[in-house]
Amino acid sequence: MTEAPTTDAIQDKLAAVRARIAEAAIAAGRSSHDVTLVAVTKTHGADTVRPALLAGQVVFGENRVQEAWDKWPALKAQWPEVRLHLIGPLQRNKARRAVALFDAIETVDRPSLARTLADVMEQEGRRPDLFIQVNTGAEPQKAGVVPQDADGFIRECCDRLSLPVVGLMCIPPVDEEPSGHFALLREIADRNGLPHSSMGMTADYHIAIGCGATFVRVGTAIFGDRPARET
Ligand SMILES: *Cc1c(COP(=O)(O)O)cnc(C)c1O
């Protein structure tokens, strides 16, 4: 059992992460305003999320659609400025509920899902920002299009399906130096005219910022270790 962290502890850690983001941005000759912190609250309850909301954090990440639906509608009612990002894999049968709740979906990773999202967005009249997930390490167990298929998939999403794609997202292999993966993601985004790249987590967000990340997804550094999941 992990103890729920105190409000002060969360707010201190959040401030420290923000300071480190600013530092990394300045070191890279960028503005800290060009980097958005996505505070990852998966597995944490509303009591852990609230201190971050009170400290002015507005962008949050969740990796499961059902968990986000259980947690966020009440919080969004109180903090309507919240922007919620889906950062975990999306099954097509949950696409409608994802489009209805999330403000960004970072894990568009295959043509069948892209087509479903196009249909569902039209029906729901809601168009969350989309990121295409790229499997930069071409790992068999990991979601995302492999780098050599990325340009074609991006064109399909943007041109043929007219999806609101704003950028790319990646999760580098755990056992490799991440900067090559971050640089590759930024290069694919740049050559396709996409402004955003979501890359970097607790262990490496400072490195990702040096490689041009515009969104970093940080959980543990703010909220502490995650309680174990039942499933
Ligand atoms: C959980 C998760 C994060 C946050 O990871 P930390 O190491 O806790 O910062 C970021 N991105 C994705 C896709 C995640 O699933």
XYZ file of C-alpha atoms and ligand atoms in Angstrom:
246
model
C 0.000 0.000 0.000
C 1.348 3.445 -0.898
C 0.198 6.347 1.290
C -1.611 9.121 -0.541
C 0.818 12.053 -0.769
C -0.116 15.261 1.031
C -1.320 18.386 -0.742
C 1.905 20.195 0.127
C 4.040 17.363 -1.170
C 2.196 17.282 -4.500
C 2.292 21.044 -4.916
C 6.022 21.161 -4.080
C 6.806 18.407 -6.553
C 4.661 20.038 -9.226
C 6.539 23.310 -8.736
C 9.852 21.453 -8.966
C 8.821 19.783 -12.239
C 7.709 23.119 -13.676
C 11.027 24.679 -12.676
C 12.958 21.848 -14.283
C 10.910 22.209 -17.476
C 11.749 25.917 -17.610
C 15.414 25.166 -16.965
C 15.576 22.523 -19.709
C 13.765 24.804 -22.162
C 16.121 27.708 -21.508
C 19.156 25.406 -21.756
C 17.868 24.362 -25.191
C 17.365 27.963 -26.290
C 13.595 27.576 -26.145
C 10.855 29.314 -24.193
C 9.289 27.459 -21.273
C 5.920 28.514 -22.756
C 6.598 26.193 -25.699
C 6.466 23.142 -23.419
C 3.177 21.972 -21.906
C 3.207 19.715 -18.869
C 0.724 16.844 -19.031
C 0.305 15.709 -15.408
C -0.317 11.963 -15.557
C -2.897 10.913 -12.957
C -3.574 7.304 -13.979
C -4.338 5.070 -10.959
C -4.578 8.111 -8.642
C -7.869 9.177 -7.097
C -9.512 12.594 -7.130
C -7.966 13.440 -3.750
C -4.515 13.204 -5.292
C -5.548 15.127 -8.413
C -7.148 18.057 -6.562
C -3.947 19.585 -5.120
C -2.572 19.825 -8.663
C -5.779 21.511 -9.875
C -5.603 23.943 -6.968
C -2.003 24.718 -7.945
C -3.176 25.755 -11.404
C -2.343 22.622 -13.382
C -4.813 22.327 -16.299
C -3.526 19.569 -18.598
C -3.820 15.999 -17.356
C -3.146 12.558 -18.810
C -4.986 9.288 -18.278
C -4.299 5.975 -19.954
C -7.663 4.227 -19.596
C -10.989 5.463 -20.926
C -13.163 3.905 -18.212
C -10.960 5.101 -15.369
C -11.019 8.625 -16.808
C -14.817 8.537 -17.047
C -15.027 7.435 -13.402
C -12.734 10.243 -12.236
C -12.940 13.290 -14.473
C -16.526 14.389 -15.257
C -16.996 15.636 -11.661
C -13.591 17.355 -11.633
C -14.181 18.908 -15.059
C -17.507 20.288 -13.849
C -15.619 22.150 -11.131
C -12.554 23.055 -13.262
C -13.951 23.538 -16.805
C -10.577 24.750 -18.114
C -9.113 21.260 -17.656
C -7.743 19.594 -20.776
C -7.612 15.830 -20.625
C -5.216 13.777 -22.776
C -5.639 10.069 -23.476
C -2.125 8.592 -23.391
C -2.933 4.858 -23.381
C -4.003 2.499 -26.155
C -7.522 3.027 -27.499
C -9.774 0.163 -28.541
C -12.205 1.020 -31.315
C -15.230 0.080 -29.207
C -14.228 2.805 -26.727
C -13.569 5.479 -29.354
C -16.937 7.170 -28.875
C -16.484 7.522 -25.120
C -12.938 8.737 -25.642
C -14.027 11.413 -28.121
C -16.815 12.512 -25.772
C -14.473 13.054 -22.786
C -10.911 13.722 -23.931
C -9.560 16.981 -25.357
C -6.635 15.204 -26.975
C -6.030 11.596 -27.984
C -2.300 10.895 -28.195
C -2.442 7.271 -29.242
C -3.761 7.080 -32.814
C -1.746 4.120 -34.035
C -3.525 2.285 -36.857
C -5.749 2.920 -39.881
C -8.794 1.100 -38.464
C -8.764 3.343 -35.377
C -8.247 6.460 -37.494
C -11.302 5.614 -39.604
C -13.405 4.927 -36.512
C -12.325 8.233 -34.959
C -13.273 10.092 -38.149
C -16.767 8.551 -38.046
C -17.264 9.075 -34.322
C -16.067 12.699 -34.396
C -18.528 13.472 -37.139
C -21.381 11.845 -35.215
C -20.460 13.392 -31.860
C -19.673 16.843 -33.272
C -16.515 16.927 -31.188
C -12.939 17.053 -32.516
C -10.262 16.447 -29.896
C -6.685 17.120 -31.004
C -4.998 13.965 -32.234
C -1.410 12.758 -31.955
C -0.126 9.824 -33.955
C 1.851 7.376 -31.856
C 5.100 6.286 -33.461
C 6.829 3.115 -32.299
C 10.287 4.622 -32.735
C 12.037 1.476 -31.493
C 9.866 -0.811 -33.687
C 9.207 -2.946 -30.597
C 6.796 -5.806 -31.353
C 4.893 -5.462 -28.064
C 4.469 -1.696 -28.328
C 1.688 0.301 -29.986
C 2.362 2.849 -32.679
C 3.197 2.945 -36.376
C 6.781 2.009 -37.184
C 8.893 4.933 -38.438
C 8.921 3.808 -42.078
C 5.099 3.785 -42.154
C 4.692 7.100 -40.333
C 4.638 9.507 -43.311
C 2.026 7.431 -45.149
C -0.178 7.087 -42.072
C 0.070 10.793 -41.274
C -0.982 11.654 -44.850
C -3.895 9.230 -44.643
C -5.092 10.777 -41.372
C -4.623 14.406 -42.418
C -5.489 14.360 -46.118
C -7.878 11.492 -46.694
C -9.693 11.454 -43.327
C -9.260 15.193 -42.521
C -8.499 14.353 -38.906
C -7.289 17.135 -36.578
C -3.755 15.768 -36.187
C -1.538 18.213 -34.274
C 1.549 16.098 -33.639
C 3.255 12.838 -32.790
C 3.824 10.873 -29.607
C 6.382 8.208 -28.659
C 7.480 6.022 -25.759
C 11.106 4.987 -26.362
C 12.357 1.493 -25.445
C 13.084 1.350 -21.697
C 16.600 -0.001 -22.090
C 17.846 2.472 -24.682
C 19.189 5.988 -24.536
C 16.066 8.019 -25.387
C 17.528 11.020 -27.203
C 17.863 9.263 -30.571
C 14.188 8.289 -30.374
C 13.136 11.810 -29.428
C 15.187 13.282 -32.274
C 13.622 10.824 -34.730
C 10.095 11.721 -33.592
C 10.812 15.448 -33.949
C 12.283 14.866 -37.408
C 9.183 12.976 -38.597
C 6.929 15.698 -37.150
C 8.939 18.482 -38.803
C 9.003 16.929 -42.258
C 5.226 16.445 -42.068
C 4.567 19.995 -40.893
C 3.218 18.922 -37.489
C 3.886 21.424 -34.692
C 3.677 19.142 -31.668
C 5.620 16.239 -30.235
C 4.608 14.539 -26.990
C 7.680 12.860 -25.576
C 9.451 12.469 -22.258
C 8.287 11.059 -18.912
C 9.610 11.336 -15.345
C 12.975 9.749 -16.167
C 13.721 11.731 -19.306
C 11.495 14.768 -19.831
C 14.463 17.118 -19.511
C 16.157 15.234 -22.361
C 12.987 15.329 -24.470
C 12.757 19.105 -24.049
C 16.300 19.369 -25.385
C 15.114 17.407 -28.431
C 12.121 19.677 -29.105
C 9.248 18.195 -27.073
C 6.219 20.494 -26.896
C 4.337 18.189 -24.479
C 5.936 16.159 -21.688
C 3.947 13.518 -19.785
C 4.991 13.331 -16.159
C 3.348 11.256 -13.422
C 5.706 9.821 -10.800
C 7.760 12.997 -10.305
C 4.559 14.833 -9.287
C 2.298 12.267 -7.620
C 4.823 9.700 -6.381
C 4.753 5.971 -7.002
C 1.522 4.639 -8.408
C -0.655 2.300 -6.332
C -0.639 -1.194 -7.863
C -3.555 -1.894 -10.164
C -5.925 -4.786 -9.503
C -6.055 -5.780 -13.167
C 2.322 6.441 -17.142
C 2.728 7.145 -18.358
C 3.499 8.323 -18.302
C 4.035 8.905 -16.999
O 5.086 8.121 -16.541
P 5.985 8.563 -15.279
O 7.224 7.779 -15.452
O 5.207 8.212 -14.063
O 6.211 10.024 -15.412
C 3.788 8.958 -19.487
N 3.365 8.483 -20.668
C 2.635 7.357 -20.782
C 2.182 6.901 -22.116
C 2.292 6.662 -19.627
O 1.558 5.534 -19.739
